[in-house]
Every structure is written in structure tokens, then in C-alpha cells.
Tab-separated table of C-alpha atoms and ligand atoms in Angstrom:
chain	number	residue	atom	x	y	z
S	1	UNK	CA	-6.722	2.070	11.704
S	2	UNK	CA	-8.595	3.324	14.473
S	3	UNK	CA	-8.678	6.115	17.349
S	4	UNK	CA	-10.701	7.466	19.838
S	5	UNK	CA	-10.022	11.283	18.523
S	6	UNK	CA	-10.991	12.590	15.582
S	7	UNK	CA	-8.726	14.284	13.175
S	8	UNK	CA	-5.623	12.681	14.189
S	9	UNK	CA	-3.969	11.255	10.807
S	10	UNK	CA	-6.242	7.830	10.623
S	11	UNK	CA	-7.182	7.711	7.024
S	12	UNK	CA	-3.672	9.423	6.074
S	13	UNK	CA	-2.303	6.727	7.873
S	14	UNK	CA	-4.596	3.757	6.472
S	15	UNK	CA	-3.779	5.004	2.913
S	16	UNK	CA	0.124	5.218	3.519
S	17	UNK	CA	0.010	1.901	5.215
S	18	UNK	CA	-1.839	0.609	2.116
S	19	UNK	CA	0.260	1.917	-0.582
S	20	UNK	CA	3.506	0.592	1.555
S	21	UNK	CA	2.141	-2.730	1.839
S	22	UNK	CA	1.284	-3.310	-1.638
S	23	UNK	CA	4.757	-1.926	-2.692
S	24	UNK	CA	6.177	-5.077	-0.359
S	25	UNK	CA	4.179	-6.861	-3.287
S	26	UNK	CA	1.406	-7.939	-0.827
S	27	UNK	CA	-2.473	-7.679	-2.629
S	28	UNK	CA	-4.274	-4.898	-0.694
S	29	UNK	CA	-7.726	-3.854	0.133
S	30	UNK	CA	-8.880	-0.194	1.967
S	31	UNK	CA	-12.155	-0.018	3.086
S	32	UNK	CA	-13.449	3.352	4.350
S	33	UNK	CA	-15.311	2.123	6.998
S	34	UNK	CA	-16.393	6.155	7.682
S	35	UNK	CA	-19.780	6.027	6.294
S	36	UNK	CA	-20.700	9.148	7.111
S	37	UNK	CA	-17.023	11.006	6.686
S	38	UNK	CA	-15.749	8.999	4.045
S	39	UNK	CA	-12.165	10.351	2.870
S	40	UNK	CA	-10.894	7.298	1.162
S	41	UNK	CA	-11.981	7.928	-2.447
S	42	UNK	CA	-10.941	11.530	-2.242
S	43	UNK	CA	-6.818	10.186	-0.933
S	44	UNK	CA	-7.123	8.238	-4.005
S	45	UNK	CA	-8.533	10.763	-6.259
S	46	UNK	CA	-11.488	9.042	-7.730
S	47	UNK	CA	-14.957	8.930	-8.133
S	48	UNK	CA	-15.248	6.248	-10.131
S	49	UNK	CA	-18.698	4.496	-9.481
S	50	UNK	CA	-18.036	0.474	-8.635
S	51	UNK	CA	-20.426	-1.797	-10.464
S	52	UNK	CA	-22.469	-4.743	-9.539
S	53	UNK	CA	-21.499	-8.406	-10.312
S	54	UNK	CA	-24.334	-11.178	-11.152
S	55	UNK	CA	-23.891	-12.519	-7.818
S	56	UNK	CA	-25.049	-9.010	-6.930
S	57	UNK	CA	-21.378	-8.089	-4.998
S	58	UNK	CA	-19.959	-4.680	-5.059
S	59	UNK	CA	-16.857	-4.350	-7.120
S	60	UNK	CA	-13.814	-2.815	-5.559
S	61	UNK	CA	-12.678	0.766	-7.087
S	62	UNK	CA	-9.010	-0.810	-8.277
S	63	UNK	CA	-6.190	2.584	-7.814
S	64	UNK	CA	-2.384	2.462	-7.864
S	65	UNK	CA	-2.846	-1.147	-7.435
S	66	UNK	CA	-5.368	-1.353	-4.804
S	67	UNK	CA	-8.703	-2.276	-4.422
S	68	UNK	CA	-11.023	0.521	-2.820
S	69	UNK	CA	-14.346	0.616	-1.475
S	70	UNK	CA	-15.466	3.995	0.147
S	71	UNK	CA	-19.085	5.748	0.506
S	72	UNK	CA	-17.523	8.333	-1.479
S	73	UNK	CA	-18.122	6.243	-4.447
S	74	UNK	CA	-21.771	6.239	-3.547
S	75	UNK	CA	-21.775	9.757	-2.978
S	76	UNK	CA	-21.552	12.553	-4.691
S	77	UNK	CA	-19.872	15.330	-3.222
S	78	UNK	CA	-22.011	17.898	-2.167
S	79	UNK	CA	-24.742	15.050	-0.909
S	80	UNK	CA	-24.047	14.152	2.815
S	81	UNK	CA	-24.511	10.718	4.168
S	82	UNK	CA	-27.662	11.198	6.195
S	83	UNK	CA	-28.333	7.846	7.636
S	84	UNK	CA	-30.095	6.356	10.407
S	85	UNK	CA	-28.351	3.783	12.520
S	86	UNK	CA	-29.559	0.790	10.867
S	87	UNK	CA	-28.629	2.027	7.840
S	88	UNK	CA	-25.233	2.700	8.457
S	89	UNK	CA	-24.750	-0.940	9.979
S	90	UNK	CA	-26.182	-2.263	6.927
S	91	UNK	CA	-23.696	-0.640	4.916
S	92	UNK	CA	-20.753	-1.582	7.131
S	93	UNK	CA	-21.757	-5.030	7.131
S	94	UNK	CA	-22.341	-4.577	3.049
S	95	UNK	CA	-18.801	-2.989	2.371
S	96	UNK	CA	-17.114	-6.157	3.988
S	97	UNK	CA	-19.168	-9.135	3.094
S	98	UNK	CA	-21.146	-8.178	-0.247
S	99	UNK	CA	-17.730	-6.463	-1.430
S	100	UNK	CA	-15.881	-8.653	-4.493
S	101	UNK	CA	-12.773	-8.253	-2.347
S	102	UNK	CA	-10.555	-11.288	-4.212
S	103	UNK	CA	-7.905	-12.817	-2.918
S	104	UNK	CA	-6.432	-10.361	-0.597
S	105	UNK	CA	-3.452	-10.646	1.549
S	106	UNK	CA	-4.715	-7.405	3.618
S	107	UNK	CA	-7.199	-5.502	4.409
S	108	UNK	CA	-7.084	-2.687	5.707
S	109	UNK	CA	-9.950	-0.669	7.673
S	110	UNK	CA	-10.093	3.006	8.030
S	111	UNK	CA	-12.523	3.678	10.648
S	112	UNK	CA	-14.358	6.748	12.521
S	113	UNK	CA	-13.395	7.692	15.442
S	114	UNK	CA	-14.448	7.001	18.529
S	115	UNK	CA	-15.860	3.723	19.941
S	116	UNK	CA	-19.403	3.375	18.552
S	117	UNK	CA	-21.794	1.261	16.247
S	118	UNK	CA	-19.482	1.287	13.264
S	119	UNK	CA	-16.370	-0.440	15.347
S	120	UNK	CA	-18.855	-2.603	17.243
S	121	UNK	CA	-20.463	-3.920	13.639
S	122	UNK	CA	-16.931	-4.407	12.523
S	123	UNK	CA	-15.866	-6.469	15.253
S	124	UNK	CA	-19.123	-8.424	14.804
S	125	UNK	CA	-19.037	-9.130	11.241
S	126	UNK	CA	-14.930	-10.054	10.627
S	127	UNK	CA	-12.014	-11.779	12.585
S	128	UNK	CA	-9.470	-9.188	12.482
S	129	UNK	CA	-5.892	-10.051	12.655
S	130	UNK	CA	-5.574	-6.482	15.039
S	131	UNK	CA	-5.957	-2.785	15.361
S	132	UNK	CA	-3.727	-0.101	15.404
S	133	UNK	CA	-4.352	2.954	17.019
S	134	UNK	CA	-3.552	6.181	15.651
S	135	UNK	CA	-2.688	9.666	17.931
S	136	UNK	CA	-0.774	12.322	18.288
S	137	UNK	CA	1.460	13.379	21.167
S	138	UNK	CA	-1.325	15.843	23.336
S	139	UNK	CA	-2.781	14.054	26.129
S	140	UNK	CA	-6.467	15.102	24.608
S	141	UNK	CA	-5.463	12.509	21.853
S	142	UNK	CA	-3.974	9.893	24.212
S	143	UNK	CA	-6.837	9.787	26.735
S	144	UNK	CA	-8.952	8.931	23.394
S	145	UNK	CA	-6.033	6.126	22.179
S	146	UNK	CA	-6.396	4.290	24.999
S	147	UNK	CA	-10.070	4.363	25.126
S	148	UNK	CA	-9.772	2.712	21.084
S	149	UNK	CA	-7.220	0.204	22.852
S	150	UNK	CA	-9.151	-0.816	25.321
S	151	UNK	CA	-12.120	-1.508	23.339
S	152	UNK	CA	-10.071	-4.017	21.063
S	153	UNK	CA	-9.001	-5.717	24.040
S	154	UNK	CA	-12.584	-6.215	25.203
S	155	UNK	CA	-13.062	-7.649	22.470
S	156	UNK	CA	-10.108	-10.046	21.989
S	157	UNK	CA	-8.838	-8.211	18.987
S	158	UNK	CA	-5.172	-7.804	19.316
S	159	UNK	CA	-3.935	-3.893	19.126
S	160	UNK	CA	-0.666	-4.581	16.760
S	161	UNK	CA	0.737	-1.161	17.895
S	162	UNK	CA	0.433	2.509	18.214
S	163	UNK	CA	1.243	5.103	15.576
S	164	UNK	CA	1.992	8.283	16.721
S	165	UNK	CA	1.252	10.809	13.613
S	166	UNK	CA	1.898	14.647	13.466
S	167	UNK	CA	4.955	13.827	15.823
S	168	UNK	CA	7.239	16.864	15.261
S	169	UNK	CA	7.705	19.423	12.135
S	170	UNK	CA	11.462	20.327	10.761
S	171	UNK	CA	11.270	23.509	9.162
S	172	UNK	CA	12.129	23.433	5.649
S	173	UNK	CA	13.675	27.185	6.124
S	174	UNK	CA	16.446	25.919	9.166
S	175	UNK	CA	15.914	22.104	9.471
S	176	UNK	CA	14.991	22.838	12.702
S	177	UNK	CA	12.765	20.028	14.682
S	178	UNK	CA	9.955	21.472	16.435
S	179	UNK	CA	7.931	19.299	18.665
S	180	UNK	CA	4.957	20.873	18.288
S	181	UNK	CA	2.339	19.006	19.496
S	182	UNK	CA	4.610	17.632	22.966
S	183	UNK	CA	7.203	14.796	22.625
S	184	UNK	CA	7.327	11.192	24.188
S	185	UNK	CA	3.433	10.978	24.512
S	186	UNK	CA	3.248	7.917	22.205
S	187	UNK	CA	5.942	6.057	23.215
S	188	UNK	CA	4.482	6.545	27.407
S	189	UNK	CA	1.232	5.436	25.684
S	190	UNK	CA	2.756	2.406	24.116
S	191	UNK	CA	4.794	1.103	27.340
S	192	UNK	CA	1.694	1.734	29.075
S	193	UNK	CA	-0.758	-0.239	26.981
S	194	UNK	CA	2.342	-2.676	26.657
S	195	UNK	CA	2.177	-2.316	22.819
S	196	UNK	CA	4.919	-1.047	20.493
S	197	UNK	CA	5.254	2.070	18.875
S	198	UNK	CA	5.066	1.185	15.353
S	199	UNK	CA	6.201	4.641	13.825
S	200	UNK	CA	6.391	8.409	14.158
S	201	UNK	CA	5.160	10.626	11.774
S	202	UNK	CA	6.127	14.371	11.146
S	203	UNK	CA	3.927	16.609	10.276
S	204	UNK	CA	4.626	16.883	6.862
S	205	UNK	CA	3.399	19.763	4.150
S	206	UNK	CA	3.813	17.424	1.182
S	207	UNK	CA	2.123	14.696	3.348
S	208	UNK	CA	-0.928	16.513	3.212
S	209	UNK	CA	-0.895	17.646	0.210
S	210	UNK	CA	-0.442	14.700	-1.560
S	211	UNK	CA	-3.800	13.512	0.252
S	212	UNK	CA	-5.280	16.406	-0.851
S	213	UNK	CA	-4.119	16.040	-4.728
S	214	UNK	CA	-5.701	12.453	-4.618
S	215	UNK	CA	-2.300	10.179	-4.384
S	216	UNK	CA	-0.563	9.126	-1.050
S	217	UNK	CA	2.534	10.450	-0.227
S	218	UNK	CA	3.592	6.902	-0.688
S	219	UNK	CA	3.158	6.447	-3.921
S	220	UNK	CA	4.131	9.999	-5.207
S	221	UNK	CA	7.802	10.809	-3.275
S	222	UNK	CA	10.030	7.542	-2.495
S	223	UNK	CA	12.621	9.688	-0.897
S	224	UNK	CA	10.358	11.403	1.346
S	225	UNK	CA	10.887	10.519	5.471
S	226	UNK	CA	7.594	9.997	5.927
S	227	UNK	CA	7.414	7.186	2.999
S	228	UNK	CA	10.745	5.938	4.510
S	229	UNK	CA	8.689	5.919	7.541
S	230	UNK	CA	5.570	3.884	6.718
S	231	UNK	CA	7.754	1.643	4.989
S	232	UNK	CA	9.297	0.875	7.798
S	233	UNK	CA	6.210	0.090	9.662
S	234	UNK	CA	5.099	-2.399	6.670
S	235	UNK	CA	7.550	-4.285	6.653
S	236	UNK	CA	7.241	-4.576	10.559
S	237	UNK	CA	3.387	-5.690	10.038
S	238	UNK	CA	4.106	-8.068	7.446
S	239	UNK	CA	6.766	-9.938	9.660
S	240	UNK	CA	4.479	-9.210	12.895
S	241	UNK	CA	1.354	-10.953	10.831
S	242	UNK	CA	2.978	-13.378	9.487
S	243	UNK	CA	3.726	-15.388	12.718
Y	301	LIG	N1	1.492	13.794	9.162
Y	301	LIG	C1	0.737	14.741	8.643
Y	301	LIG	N2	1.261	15.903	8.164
Y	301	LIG	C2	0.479	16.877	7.644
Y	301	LIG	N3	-0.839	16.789	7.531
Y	301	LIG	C3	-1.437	15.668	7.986
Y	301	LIG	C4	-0.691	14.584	8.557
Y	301	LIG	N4	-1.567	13.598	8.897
Y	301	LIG	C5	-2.789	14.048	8.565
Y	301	LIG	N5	-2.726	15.276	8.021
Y	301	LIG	C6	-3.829	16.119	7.526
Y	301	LIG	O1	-4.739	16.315	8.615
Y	301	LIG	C7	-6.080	16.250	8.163
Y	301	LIG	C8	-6.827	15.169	8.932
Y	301	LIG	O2	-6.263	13.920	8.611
Y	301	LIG	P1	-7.139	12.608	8.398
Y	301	LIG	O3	-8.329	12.891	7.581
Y	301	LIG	O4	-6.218	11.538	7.968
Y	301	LIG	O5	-7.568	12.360	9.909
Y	301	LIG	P2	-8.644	11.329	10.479
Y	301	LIG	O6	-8.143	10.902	11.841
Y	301	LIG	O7	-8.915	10.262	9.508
Y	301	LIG	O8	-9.911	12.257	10.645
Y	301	LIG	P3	-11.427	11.769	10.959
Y	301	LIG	O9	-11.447	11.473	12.418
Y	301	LIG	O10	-12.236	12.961	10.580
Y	301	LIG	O11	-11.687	10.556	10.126
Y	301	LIG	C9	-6.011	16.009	6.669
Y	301	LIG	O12	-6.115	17.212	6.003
Y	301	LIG	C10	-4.624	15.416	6.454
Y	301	LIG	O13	-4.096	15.712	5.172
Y	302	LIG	MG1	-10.732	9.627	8.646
């Protein structure tokens, strides 16, 4: 889950995407590749510290039936991660090769934004199966989007599709849709990278609050749209990966 802007929905989106993948019944990792922003443990509500194996490999934080791995665990919360550059590619690296992962069917990366050391690490140290780029409808967000896209392609890492998050807000009080950041600016960013446009999120009250509270909308409110709508894109993924 990446993006050039930051603030835009990523790790909202990575731990939706997660939870609606492992309710297809696939096995599911999220790493919080934000070393020094982690938000990963605090979507899932723990603090739980992993432990070491023999073999000296980091044990996965396991959470509504996923595994976890996050600085946040390594953290606590007042401390800030104050790390020089090295350091944070060492931990990047650490997170996805010294990491007891298991047999996994995905794994999912939730990633800073921009276009720096962290992505470029990540791209060095795994084969990924593709990106997807999170934005929202304002061209500030776009210009950024494309940037993240155009990285991957430098790299020969396929961008699976665009999800356009904080896409409109229907007021509980008259149902009415307001578009509030613009309308159509994902879907002109999708024809123009030639990518799909794998969802549209509203912006949702409950959506963030659930992330707040430590549980994915996901996982908490089946009949909410925005669950209908990451489900939606999961099941799209799964076929889309499996080919
Ligand atoms: N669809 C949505 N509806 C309501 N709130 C949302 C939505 N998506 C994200 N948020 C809220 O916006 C804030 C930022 O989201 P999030 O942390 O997922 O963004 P991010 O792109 O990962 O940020 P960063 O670049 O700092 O890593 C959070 O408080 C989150 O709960
Ligand atoms: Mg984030």
C-alpha cells in the first residue's frame, strides 16, 4: 500500500485490505513498513511485545487472525523512532527477512509515503507480486500517486491498481452525497496510468473510528459500505493474483 502523499488512507487501507483477505480464508501478514510513523499496532490495538525464536527470528504479533509486525511493538508510545538512515534500512530489511512470517498466502506492506529509502530497501530485499497506490480525489494527492506509480514501474513491480480513499461523505442527517474532496480524480488517474480503479472509499466516521478503537472497520461492522467495499476489492486481488 503505497503513495506519494502523506495522510491519504494508506495504513487504513492496508489494514482493511488485510482483514478482507483473511476473511476470503487466505493466511495474512501486515507489515508496517513505517519505521518511523508506525500505525499498524495501534489499528490493531496492541502492544504486545513479539518474542525471539532460537533461530533468533522475530515472531509475528498474531490479531484477529493475522500476523503483525510493526515498530510499534518495539516502541513504546511516547518514545519516537529516532533513527539514522542505516538504521532504518536495517530494520526494513529485518521486519521482512528475520520475521517468522510462516506460510503466508499474503503479505501485505504498509509503507511511508513518498518515494525514498524505505520503498527503495523494499524493492531491494523482496519480489513483490505489485503495489497499489492509495489517494484521494485533489490533484495535490494525484500529482503524488503518480509519482508512487511511476517508481514501481521503474522498477518492474507491477502497480495492481489505484484506490481512491476519502472519495465522498453521505451525511448520516439527509443521506446526502457530498463530494468533498472533488469527484472523478481517481478514476482520470487510473485511465491515465492505464491501471484500474480498484475501489472507492467514503469518508466514513465509523471508519475512523474503528482505527482509532484498535479493530478495522472490517472486522467490527459486516454491513458497513465501506467493508462491502474492501471486500469487493479482495476478492478482485485474489482472482487478479492468482493468474
Ligand atoms: N475513509 C476514511 N474515512 C474516515 N477517516 C479516514 C478514512 N481513511 C483514513 N481515515 C483517517 O485519516 C487519518 C489518516 O489515515 P492513515 O493513517 O490511514 O493515513 P496514511 O496515508 O497511512 O498516513 P501516513 O502517510 O502518515 O502514513 C486516520 O486518522 C484515519 O483514521
Ligand atoms: Mg500510514
Amino acid at each position: 500500500m503505497a503513495s506519494g502523499k502523506g495522510g491519504v488512507g494508506k495504513s487504513t487501507v492496508a489494514a482493511n485490505l488485510a482483514v478482507a483477505l483473511e476473511q476470503t480464508g487466505a493466511r495474512v501478514g501486515l507489515c508496517d513498513c513505517d519505521i518511523y510513523g508506525p500505525s499498524i499496532s495501534q489499528m490493531f490495538g496492541t502492544r504486545e511485545r513479539p518474542m525471539a525464536t532460537e533461530e533468533n527470528k522475530i515472531v509475528p504479533i498474531e490479531q484477529y487472525g493475522l500476523r503483525l509486525m510493526s515498530m510499534g511493538f518495539l516502541l513504546d508510545d511516547t518514545s519516537p523512532a529516532i533513527l539514522r538512515g542505516p538504521m532504518v534500512t536495517r530494520y526494513t530489511q529485518q521486519f521482512l527477512r528475520q520475521v517468522e512470517w510462516g506460510e503466508l498466502d499474503y503479505l501485505v506492506l504498509d509503507l511511508p509515503p513518498g518515494t525514498g529509502d524505505i520503498q527503495l530497501t523494499i524493492v531491494q530485499t523482496v519480489a513483490l507480486s505489485g503495489a497499489i497506490v492509495v489517494t484521494t480525489p485533489q490533484e495535490v494527492a494525484l500529482i503524488d500517486a503518480r509519482k508512487a506509480a511511476t517508481m514501481f514501474d521503474k522498477v518492474n513491480v507491477p502497480v495492481l491498481g489505484l484506490i481512491e480513499n476519502m472519495s465522498y461523505f453521505v451525511s448520516p442527517s439527509d443521506g446526502k452525497r457530498y463530494d468533498i474532496f472533488g469527484s472523478g480524480g481517481g478514476e482520470r488517474e487510473a485511465k491515465r496510468l492505464r491501471v484500474p480503479l480498484l475501489g472507492q472509499i467514503p469518508i466514513d466516521i465509523a471508519t475512523r473510528e474503528a482505527g482509532d478503537r484498535g479493530i478495522p472497520i472490517v472486522g467490527e461492522d459486516r454491513r458497513s459500505p465501506v467493508t462491502a467495499e474492501f471486500k469487493k476489492i479482495a476478492e478482485h486481488l485474489r482472482k487478479t493474483l492468482a493468474q
